Coordinates of C-alpha atoms in Angstrom, one line a residue:
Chain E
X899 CA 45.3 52.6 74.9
X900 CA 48.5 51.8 76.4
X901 CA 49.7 49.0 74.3
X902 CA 49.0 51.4 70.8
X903 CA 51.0 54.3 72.6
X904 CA 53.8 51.6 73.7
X905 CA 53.5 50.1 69.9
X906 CA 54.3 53.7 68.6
X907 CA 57.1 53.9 70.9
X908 CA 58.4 51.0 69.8
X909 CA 58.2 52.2 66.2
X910 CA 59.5 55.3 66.7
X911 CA 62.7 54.1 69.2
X912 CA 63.9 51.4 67.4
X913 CA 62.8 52.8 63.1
X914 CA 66.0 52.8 61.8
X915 CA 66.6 49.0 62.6
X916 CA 62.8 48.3 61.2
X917 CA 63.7 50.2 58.0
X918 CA 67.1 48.7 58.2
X919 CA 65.5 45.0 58.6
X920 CA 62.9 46.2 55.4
X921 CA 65.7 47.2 53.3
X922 CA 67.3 43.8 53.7
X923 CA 64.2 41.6 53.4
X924 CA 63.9 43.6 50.1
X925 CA 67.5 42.9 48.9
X926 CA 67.0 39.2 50.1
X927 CA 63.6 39.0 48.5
X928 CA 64.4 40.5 44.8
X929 CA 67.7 38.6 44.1
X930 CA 65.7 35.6 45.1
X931 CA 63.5 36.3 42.7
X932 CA 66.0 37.2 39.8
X933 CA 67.9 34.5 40.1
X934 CA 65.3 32.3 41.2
X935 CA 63.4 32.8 37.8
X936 CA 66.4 32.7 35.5
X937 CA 67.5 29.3 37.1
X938 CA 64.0 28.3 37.2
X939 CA 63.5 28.5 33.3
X940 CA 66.6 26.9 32.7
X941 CA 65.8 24.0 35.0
X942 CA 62.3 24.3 33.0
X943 CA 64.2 24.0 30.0
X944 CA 65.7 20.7 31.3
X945 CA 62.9 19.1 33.1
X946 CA 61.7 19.2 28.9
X947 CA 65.0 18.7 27.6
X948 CA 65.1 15.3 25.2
X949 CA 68.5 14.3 26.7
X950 CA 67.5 11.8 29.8
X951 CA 70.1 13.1 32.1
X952 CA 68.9 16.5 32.1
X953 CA 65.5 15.4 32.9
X954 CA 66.3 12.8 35.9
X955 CA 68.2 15.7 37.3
X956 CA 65.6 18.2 37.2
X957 CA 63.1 16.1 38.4
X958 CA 65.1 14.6 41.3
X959 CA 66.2 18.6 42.0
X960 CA 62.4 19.7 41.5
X961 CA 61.2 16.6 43.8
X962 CA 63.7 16.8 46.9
X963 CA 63.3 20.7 47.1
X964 CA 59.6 20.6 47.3
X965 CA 60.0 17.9 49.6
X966 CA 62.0 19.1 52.4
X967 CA 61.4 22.5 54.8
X968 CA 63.1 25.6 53.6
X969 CA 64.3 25.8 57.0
X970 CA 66.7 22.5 56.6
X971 CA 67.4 24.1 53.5
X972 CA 69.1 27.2 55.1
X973 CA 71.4 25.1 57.5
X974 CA 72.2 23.0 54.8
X975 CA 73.3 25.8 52.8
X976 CA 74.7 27.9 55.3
X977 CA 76.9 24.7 56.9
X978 CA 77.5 23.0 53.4
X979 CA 79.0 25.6 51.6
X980 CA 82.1 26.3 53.5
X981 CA 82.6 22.4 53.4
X982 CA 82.3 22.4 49.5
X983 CA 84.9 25.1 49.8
X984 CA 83.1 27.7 48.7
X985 CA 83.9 30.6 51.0
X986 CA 82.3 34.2 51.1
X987 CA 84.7 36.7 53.4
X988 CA 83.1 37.7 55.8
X989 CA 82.9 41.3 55.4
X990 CA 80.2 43.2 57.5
X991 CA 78.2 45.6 55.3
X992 CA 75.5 47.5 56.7
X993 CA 75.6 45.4 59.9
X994 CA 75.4 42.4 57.9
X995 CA 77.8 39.4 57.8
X996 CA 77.9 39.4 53.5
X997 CA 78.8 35.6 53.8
X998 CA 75.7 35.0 55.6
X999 CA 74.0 37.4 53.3
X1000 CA 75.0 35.6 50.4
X1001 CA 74.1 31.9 52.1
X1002 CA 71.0 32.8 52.2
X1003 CA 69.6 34.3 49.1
X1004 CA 71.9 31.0 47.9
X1005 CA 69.5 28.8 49.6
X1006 CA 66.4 30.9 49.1
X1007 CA 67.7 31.1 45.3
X1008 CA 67.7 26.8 45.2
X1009 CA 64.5 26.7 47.0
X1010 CA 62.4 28.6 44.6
X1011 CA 64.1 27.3 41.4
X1012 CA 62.1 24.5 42.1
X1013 CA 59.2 26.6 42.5
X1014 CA 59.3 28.2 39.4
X1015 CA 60.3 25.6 37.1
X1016 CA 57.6 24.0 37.8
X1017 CA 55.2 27.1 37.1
X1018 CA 57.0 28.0 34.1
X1019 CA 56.8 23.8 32.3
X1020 CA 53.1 24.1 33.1
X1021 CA 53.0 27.3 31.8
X1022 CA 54.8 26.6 28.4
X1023 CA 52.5 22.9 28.2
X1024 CA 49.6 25.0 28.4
X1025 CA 50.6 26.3 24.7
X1026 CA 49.2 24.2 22.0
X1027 CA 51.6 21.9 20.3
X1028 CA 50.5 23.5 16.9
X1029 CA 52.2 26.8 18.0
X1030 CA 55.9 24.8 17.8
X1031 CA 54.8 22.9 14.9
X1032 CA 53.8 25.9 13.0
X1033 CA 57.1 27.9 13.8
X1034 CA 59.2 24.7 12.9
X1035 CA 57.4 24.8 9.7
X1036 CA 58.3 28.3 9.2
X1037 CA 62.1 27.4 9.2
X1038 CA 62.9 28.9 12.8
X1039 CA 65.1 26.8 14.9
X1040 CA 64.0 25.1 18.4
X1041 CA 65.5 27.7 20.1
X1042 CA 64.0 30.5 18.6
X1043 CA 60.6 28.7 18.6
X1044 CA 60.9 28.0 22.4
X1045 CA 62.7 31.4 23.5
X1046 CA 60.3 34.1 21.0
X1047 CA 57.0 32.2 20.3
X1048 CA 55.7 29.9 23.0
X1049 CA 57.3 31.5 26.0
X1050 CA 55.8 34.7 25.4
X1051 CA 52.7 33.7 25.1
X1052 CA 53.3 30.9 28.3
X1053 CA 54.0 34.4 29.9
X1054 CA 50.6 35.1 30.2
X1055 CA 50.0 32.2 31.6
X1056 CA 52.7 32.3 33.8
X1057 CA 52.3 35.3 35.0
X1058 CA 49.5 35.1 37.8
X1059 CA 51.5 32.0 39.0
X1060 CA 54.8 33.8 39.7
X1061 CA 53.2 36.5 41.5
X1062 CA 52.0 34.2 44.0
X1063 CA 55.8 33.0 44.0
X1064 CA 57.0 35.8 44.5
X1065 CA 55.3 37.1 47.5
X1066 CA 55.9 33.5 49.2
X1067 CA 59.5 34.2 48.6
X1068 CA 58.9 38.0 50.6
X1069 CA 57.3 35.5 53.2
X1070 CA 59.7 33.2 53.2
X1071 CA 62.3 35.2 53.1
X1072 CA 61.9 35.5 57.4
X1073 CA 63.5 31.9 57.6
X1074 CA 66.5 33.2 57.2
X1075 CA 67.0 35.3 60.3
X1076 CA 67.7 31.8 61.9
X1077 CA 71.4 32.6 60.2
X1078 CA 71.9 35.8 61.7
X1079 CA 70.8 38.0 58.8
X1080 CA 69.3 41.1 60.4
X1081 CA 66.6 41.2 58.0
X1082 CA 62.6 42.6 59.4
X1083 CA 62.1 38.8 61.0
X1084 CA 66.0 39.0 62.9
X1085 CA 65.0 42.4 64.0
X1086 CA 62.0 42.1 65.6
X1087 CA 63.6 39.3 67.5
X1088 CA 66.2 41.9 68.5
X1089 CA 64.1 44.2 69.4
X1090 CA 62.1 41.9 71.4
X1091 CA 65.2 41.0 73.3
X1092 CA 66.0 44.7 74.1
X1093 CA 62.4 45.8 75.3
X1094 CA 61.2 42.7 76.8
X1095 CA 58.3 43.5 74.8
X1096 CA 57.2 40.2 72.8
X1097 CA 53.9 41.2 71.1
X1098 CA 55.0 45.2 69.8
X1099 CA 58.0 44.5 67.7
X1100 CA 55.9 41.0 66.1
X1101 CA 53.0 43.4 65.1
X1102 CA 54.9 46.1 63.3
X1103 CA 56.7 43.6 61.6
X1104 CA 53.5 41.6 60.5
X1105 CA 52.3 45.1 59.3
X1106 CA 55.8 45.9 57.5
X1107 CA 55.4 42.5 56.0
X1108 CA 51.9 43.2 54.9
X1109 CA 52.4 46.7 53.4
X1110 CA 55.2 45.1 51.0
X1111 CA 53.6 42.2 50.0
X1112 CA 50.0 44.1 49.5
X1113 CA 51.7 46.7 47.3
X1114 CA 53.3 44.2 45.2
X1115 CA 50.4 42.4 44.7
X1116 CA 48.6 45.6 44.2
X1117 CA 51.4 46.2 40.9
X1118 CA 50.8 42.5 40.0
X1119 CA 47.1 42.9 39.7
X1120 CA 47.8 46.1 37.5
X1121 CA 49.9 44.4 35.2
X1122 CA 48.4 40.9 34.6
X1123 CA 45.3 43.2 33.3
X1124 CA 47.5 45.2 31.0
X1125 CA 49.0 42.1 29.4
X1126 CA 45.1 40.4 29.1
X1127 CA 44.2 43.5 27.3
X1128 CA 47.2 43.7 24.7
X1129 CA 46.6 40.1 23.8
X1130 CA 44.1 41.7 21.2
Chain Y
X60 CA 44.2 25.5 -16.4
X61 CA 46.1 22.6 -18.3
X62 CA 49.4 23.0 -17.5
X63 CA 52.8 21.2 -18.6
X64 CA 54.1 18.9 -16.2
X65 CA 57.4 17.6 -17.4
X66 CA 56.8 13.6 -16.0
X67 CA 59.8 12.5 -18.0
X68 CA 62.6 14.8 -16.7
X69 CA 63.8 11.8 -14.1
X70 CA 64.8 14.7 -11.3
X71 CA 61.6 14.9 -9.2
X72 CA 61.7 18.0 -6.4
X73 CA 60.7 15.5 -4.0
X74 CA 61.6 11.3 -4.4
X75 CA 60.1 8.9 -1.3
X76 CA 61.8 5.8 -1.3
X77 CA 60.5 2.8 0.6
X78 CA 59.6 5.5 3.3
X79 CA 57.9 3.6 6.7
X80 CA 57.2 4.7 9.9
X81 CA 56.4 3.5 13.2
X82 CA 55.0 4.7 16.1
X83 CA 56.7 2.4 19.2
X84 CA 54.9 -1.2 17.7
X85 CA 52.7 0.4 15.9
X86 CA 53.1 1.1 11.9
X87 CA 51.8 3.9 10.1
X88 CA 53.3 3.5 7.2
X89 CA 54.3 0.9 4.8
X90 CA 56.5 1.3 2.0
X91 CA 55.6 4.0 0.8
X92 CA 57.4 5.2 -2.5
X93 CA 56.1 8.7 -4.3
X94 CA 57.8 10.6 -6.8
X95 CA 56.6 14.9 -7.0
X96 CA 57.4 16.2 -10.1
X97 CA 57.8 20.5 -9.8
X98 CA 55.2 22.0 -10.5
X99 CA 52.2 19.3 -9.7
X100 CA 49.7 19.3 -7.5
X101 CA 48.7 15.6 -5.7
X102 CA 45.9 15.3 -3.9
X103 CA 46.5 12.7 -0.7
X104 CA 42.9 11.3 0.1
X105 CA 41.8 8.4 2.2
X106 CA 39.7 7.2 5.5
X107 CA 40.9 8.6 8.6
X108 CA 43.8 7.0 10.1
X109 CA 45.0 5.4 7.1
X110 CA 48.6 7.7 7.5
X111 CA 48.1 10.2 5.2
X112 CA 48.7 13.5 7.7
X113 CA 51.5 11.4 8.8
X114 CA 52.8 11.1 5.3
X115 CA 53.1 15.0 4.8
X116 CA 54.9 15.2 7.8
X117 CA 57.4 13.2 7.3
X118 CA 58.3 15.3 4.1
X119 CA 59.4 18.2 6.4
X120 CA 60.4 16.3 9.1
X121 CA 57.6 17.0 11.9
X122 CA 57.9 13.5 11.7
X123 CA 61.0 11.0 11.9
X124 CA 60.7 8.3 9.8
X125 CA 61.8 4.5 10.7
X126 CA 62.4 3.5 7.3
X127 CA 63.6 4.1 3.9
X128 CA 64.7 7.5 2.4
X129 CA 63.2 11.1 1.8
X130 CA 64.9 13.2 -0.7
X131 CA 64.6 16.7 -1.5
X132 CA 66.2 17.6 -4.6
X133 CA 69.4 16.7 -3.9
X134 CA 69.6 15.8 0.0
X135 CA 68.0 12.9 1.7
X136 CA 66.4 15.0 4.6
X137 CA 66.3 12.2 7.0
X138 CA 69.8 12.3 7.4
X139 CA 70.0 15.9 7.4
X140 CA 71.2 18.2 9.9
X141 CA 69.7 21.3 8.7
X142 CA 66.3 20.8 9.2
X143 CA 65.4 24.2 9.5
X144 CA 66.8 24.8 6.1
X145 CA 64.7 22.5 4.9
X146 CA 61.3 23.9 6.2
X147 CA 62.3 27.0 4.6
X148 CA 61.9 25.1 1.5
X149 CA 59.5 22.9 2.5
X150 CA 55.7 24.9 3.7
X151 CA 53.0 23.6 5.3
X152 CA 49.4 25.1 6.0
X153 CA 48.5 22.7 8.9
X154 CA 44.4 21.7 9.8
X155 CA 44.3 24.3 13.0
X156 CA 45.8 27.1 11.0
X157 CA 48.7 27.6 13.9
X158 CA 48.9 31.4 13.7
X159 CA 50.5 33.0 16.3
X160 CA 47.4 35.0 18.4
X161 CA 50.0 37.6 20.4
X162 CA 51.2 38.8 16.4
X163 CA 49.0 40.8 14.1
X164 CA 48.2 39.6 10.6
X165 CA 50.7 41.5 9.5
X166 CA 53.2 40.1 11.8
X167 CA 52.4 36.5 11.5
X168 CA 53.5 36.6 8.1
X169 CA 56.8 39.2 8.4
X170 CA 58.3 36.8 11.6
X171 CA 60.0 34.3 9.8
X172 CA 61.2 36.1 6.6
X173 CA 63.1 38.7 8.7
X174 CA 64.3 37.0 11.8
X175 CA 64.9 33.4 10.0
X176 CA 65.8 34.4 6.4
X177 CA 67.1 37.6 7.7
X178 CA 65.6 40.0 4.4
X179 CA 65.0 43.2 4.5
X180 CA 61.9 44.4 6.4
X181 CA 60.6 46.7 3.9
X182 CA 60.3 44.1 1.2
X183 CA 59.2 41.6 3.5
X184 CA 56.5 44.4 3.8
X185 CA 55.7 44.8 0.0
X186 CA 55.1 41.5 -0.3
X187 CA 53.3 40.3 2.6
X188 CA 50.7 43.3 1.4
X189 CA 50.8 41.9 -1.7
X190 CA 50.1 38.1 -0.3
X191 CA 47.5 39.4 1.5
X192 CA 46.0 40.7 -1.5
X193 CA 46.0 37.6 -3.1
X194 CA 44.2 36.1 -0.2
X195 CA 41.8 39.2 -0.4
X196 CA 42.8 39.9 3.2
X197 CA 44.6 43.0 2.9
X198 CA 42.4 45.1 4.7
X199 CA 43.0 42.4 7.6
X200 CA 46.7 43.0 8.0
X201 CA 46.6 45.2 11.7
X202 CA 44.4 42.6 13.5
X203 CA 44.8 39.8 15.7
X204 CA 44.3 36.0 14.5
X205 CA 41.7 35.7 17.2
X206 CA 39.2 38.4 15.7
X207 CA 39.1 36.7 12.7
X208 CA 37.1 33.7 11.3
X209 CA 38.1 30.2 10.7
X210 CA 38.5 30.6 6.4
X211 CA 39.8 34.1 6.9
X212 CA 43.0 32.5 9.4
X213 CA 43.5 29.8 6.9
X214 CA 44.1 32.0 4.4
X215 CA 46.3 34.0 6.2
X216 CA 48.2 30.4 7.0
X217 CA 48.6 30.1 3.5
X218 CA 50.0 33.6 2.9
X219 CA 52.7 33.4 5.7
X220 CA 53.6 30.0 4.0
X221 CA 54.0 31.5 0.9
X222 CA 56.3 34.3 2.3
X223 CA 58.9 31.9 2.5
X224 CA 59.0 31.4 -1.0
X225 CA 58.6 27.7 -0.4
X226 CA 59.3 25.7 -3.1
X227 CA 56.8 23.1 -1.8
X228 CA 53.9 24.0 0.1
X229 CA 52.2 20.7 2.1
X230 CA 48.5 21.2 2.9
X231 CA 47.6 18.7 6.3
X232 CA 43.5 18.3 5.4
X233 CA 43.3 22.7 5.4
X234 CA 39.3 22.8 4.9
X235 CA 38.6 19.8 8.1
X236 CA 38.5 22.6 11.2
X237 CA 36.2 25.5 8.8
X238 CA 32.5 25.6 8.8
X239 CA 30.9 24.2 5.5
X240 CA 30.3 27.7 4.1
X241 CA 34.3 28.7 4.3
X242 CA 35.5 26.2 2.9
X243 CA 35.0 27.5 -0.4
X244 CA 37.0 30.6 0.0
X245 CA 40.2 28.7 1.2
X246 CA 39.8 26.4 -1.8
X247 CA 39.6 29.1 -4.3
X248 CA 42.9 30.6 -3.1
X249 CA 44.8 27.1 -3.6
X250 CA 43.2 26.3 -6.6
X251 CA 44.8 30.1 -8.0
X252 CA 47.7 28.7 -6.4
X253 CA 48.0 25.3 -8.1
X254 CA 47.6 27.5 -11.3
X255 CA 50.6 29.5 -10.7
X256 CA 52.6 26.4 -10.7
X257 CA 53.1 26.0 -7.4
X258 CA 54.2 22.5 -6.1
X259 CA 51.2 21.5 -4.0
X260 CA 51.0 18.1 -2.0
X261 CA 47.5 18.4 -0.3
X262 CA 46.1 16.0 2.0
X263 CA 42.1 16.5 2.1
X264 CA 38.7 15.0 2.1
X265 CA 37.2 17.7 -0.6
X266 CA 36.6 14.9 -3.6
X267 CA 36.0 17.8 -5.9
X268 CA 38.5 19.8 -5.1
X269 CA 41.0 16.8 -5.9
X270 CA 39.4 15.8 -9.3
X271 CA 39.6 19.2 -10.4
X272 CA 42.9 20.5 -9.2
X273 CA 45.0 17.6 -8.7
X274 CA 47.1 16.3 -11.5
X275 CA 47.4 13.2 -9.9
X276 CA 45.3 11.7 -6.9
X277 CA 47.1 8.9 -4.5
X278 CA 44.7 7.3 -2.2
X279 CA 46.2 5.9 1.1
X280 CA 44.6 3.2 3.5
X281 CA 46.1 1.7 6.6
X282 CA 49.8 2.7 5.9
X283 CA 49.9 1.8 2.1
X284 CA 49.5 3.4 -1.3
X285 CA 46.5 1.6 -2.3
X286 CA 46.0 3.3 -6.3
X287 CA 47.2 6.2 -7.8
X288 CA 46.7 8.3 -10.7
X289 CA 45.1 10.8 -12.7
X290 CA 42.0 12.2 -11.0
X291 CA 39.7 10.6 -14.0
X292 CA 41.8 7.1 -13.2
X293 CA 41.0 7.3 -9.9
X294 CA 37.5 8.7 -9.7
X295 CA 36.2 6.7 -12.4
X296 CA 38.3 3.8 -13.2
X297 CA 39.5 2.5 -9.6
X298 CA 40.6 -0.8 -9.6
X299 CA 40.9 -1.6 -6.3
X300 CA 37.7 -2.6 -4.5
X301 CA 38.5 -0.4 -1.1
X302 CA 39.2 2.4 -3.7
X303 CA 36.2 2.0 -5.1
X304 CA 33.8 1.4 -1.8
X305 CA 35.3 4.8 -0.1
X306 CA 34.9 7.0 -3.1
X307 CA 31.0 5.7 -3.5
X308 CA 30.5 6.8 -0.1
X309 CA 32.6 10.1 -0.3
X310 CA 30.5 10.7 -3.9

C-alpha cells in the first residue's frame, strides 16, 4: 500500500518534468519518423537504382546501420558532428540543449533510414512486375510509374511494417538520454537521483511509454483496416 | 472483312532490321527482319520459348535489343531517348492483363490519357464510356479489376490501350491466362478491331483466330523466322517441315 501511495507521490511531485520528458520523447520520436521515412524511400529508391554506385552505397549504409547498436550510433553522432564541422548553437529551449536535441533525432534519423528502406524495397518488390510493365506501356515515365502506381499500392503492404517501425523508434528513442536530452528515459533518471527512489520514477515511465505506444498502435490498427477495405 | 492493305507503298509503320537479342550468353533472337504495313494484322505463332513474346517487346522497348535496328515510322526506337513517346504510340494488351487493382474500371483507362497525354478529362470521359461500350463493359466502369473475371479484365486491357489512340496495338498471347469459355469474348473484340483497321501485331496460340483474322501469319521457332505468309500459305502450304509438324499438332 505504501509503494502505490509513494508511486502517486512521485507522479504528482515531480508531473511537470514527466509531461515535460513525454513532450520531448514525442518531438524526438515524430521527426524521427518524418525524416526517417522520406530518407528511407529515397535510400529505397537507390538500393533499386540501375546506377551501381547508388546501390553499393545503400547497401553498405543499409548493412553497417543494422549492424552496429543504436547506442554507438548516438556517440558517434553526437562526438562526430562537431568534428565534421557541423555545429548546432547551443541554445537551451525548454531545458533542452537544442544541439543535443538536434544530434539526436540526427542519429535516430540515420538509424531508422536503414530500417525503413528496407521495409519500403520489400514492400515495392512485393508488386508484380506487370504493374510497371503495364504503366510503361501506357506511355508514363519511370518516375511517374514508381512514384503513382506501384508505391501506392506497396503502401498497403508497407503499411503494417512501418508501424512496427515506428513504435521501435518511440522505444528507441530512450537511448538518447545517454546525451543529456531530458526526454521520459533522462527524466526518470533524474528523478531517481532526487528521490533516492529507484523503482517509482522507472514504473511511471514504463507506463508513460506504454500509454503512447498502445495508442499509436491502437490508430495503426484503425487505419491498416480502412485502407484493406478501400482496396475494393 | 477483306480489306486493302497497301503492300507496295515501301514506308511500313513499323520496319525490323536484322533485330537480335540476347539474354547474357543466351540468344533469343536471331536476325530477325519484319516489315508491318498500317493497317495489317500478323499473327506471331510458334512453340513456347521460341522468342516470340520477346519479339513484341522489343517493338516498344520492354525489351533492349543487342542487335540490329527497330524503326517506327521515322525513328529507330532503339536509339531513342523518348521512350515514353513511343509507348504512346506503341500499345500493348499483355497475357496477365496488368490493370491497376487500387483504380476503378473507369480509372484504369482515364490515367494515362490525362496525367501522360495531358487531355482534357471530360473527353477522356466520353470516350472511355464509349470504349467501354465497344468492349460491352460499360456497365462495368465504377468497379474494381479484382471483382471482375479474367475475359471481362482483358477486355478492359484492351480498351485502356486503345485510349491512347495507339497507332499499333501489340497483343503478348491475350487469350493464354482466360478459361476456355472466355476466350471467345476477348477474340470477338479484336477481331472488330482488326476490321476497323487497326494495326494489330498479335502474338497467340488460337490457330483459328490467326487464319481468320491475320493477313499474314509469321511463325517463329528458337529465335528465327522460320515461314511467313498468308494464313492459307501457311496453314495449308508450309514448307518447312517444323512448320508443318507444329501446326498438325496445334490442328
Amino acid at each position: 500500500m505504501s509503494f502505490l501511495s509513494s508511486l502517486i507521490d512521485i507522479t504528482y511531485k515531480y508531473r511537470f518534468m514527466l509531461l515535460n520528458g513525454a513532450k520531448f520523447t514525442l518531438i524526438v520520436s515524430i521527426s524521427t519518423i518524418m525524416f526517417g521515412l522520406i530518407f528511407g524511400i529515397l535510400m529505397a529508391m537507390m538500393k533499386m537504382s540501375k546506377i551501381f554506385i547508388l546501390r553499393a552505397f545503400a547497401n553498405v549504409y543499409v548493412e553497417f546501420l543494422r549492424g552496429t547498436p543504436v547506442l554507438v550510433q548516438i556517440f558517434l553522432v553526437f562526438y562526430g558532428l562537431p568534428i565534421m564541422g557541423v555545429d548546432i548553437p547551443s541554445i537551451v529551449i525548454g531545458g533542452v540543449d537544442m544541439s543535443r536535441l538536434i544530434s539526436g533525432i540526427v542519429a535516430l534519423t540515420i538509424n531508422t533510414t536503414a530500417y525503413v528502406c528496407e521495409i519500403v524495397r520489400s514492400g515495392i518488390q512485393s508488386i508484380d512486375r506487370g504493374q510497371t510493365e503495364g504503366a510503361l506501356a501506357l506511355g508514363m515515365s519511370p518516375t511517374r510509374t514508381m512514384y503513382c502506381i506501384v508505391l501506392p499500392q506497396a503502401m498497403k503492404n508497407i503499411f503494417p511494417a512501418m508501424g512496427n517501425e515506428f513504435i521501435t523508434i518511440i522505444k528507441t528513442s530512450s537511448q538518447i538520454s545517454v546525451i543529456g536530452i531530458a526526454e521520459l528515459m533522462y527524466v526518470a533518471d533524474t528523478v531517481r537521483g532526487i528521490s533516492f527512489k529507484p523503482m517509482e520514477p522507472l514504473i511511471i515511465v514504463a507506463l508513460i511509454y506504454f500509454v503512447i505506444t498502445f495508442t499509436i498502435s491502437l490508430i495503426l490498427k484503425r487505419i491498416e483496416k480502412f485502407m484493406r477495405r478501400s482496396n475494393r | 472483312m477483306e480489306k486493302e492493305i497497301n503492300y507496295t507503298d515501301n514506308a511500313p509503320i513499323m520496319k525490323i532490321k536484322n533485330l537480335s537479342k540476347s539474354y547474357h550468353t543466351l540468344p533469343v533472337l536471331k536476325d530477325i527482319s519484319l516489315d508491318v504495313q498500317r493497317g495489317e494484322v500478323i499473327a506471331i505463332i510458334g512453340p513456347s520459348g521460341s522468342g516470340k513474346s520477346t519479339l513484341l517487346r522489343c517493338m516498344n522497348a520492354l525489351e533492349t535489343i543487342s542487335g540490329g535496328e527497330i524503326w517506327f515510322k521515322d525513328t529507330c526506337i532503339n536509339r531513342m531517348k523518348k521512350l515514353p513517346k513511343l509507348r504512346t504510340e506503341v500499345g500493348m494488351v499483355f497475357q496477365h492483363f496488368n490493370l491497376f487493382p487500387n483504380m476503378t474500371v473507369l480509372k484504369n483507362i482515364m490515367y494515362s490519357p490525362i496525367k501522360v497525354r495531358k487531355e482534357k478529362k471530360e473527353d477522356v470521359e466520353k470516350r472511355a464510356i464509349e470504349l467501354l461500350k465497344t468492349v460491352g463493359l460499360e456497365d462495368k466502369k465504377d468497379v474494381y479489376p479484382d471483382t471482375l473475371s479474367g475475359g471481362q479484365k482483358q477486355r478492359v486491357a484492351i480498351a485502356r490501350a486503345l485510349a491512347m489512340n495507339p497507332e499499333i496495338l501489340l497483343f503478348d498471347e491475350p487469350t493464354s491466362a482466360l478459361d476456355p469459355e472466355m476466350v471467345g469474348e476477348v477474340l470477338s473484340v479484336m477481331k472488330n478491331l482488326a476490321q476497323t483497321g487497326m494495326t494489330m501485331l498479335v502474338v497467340t496460340h488460337e490457330m483459328g483466330f490467326a487464319k481468320e483474322v491475320a493477313d499474314r501469319v509469321v511463325f517463329m521457332d528458337e529465335g528465327y523466322i522460320l515461314e511467313e505468309g498468308k494464313p492459307q500459305q501457311i496453314f495449308e502450304e508450309a514448307k518447312n517441315e517444323r512448320v508443318k509438324a507444329f501446326l498438325d499438332k496445334m490442328l
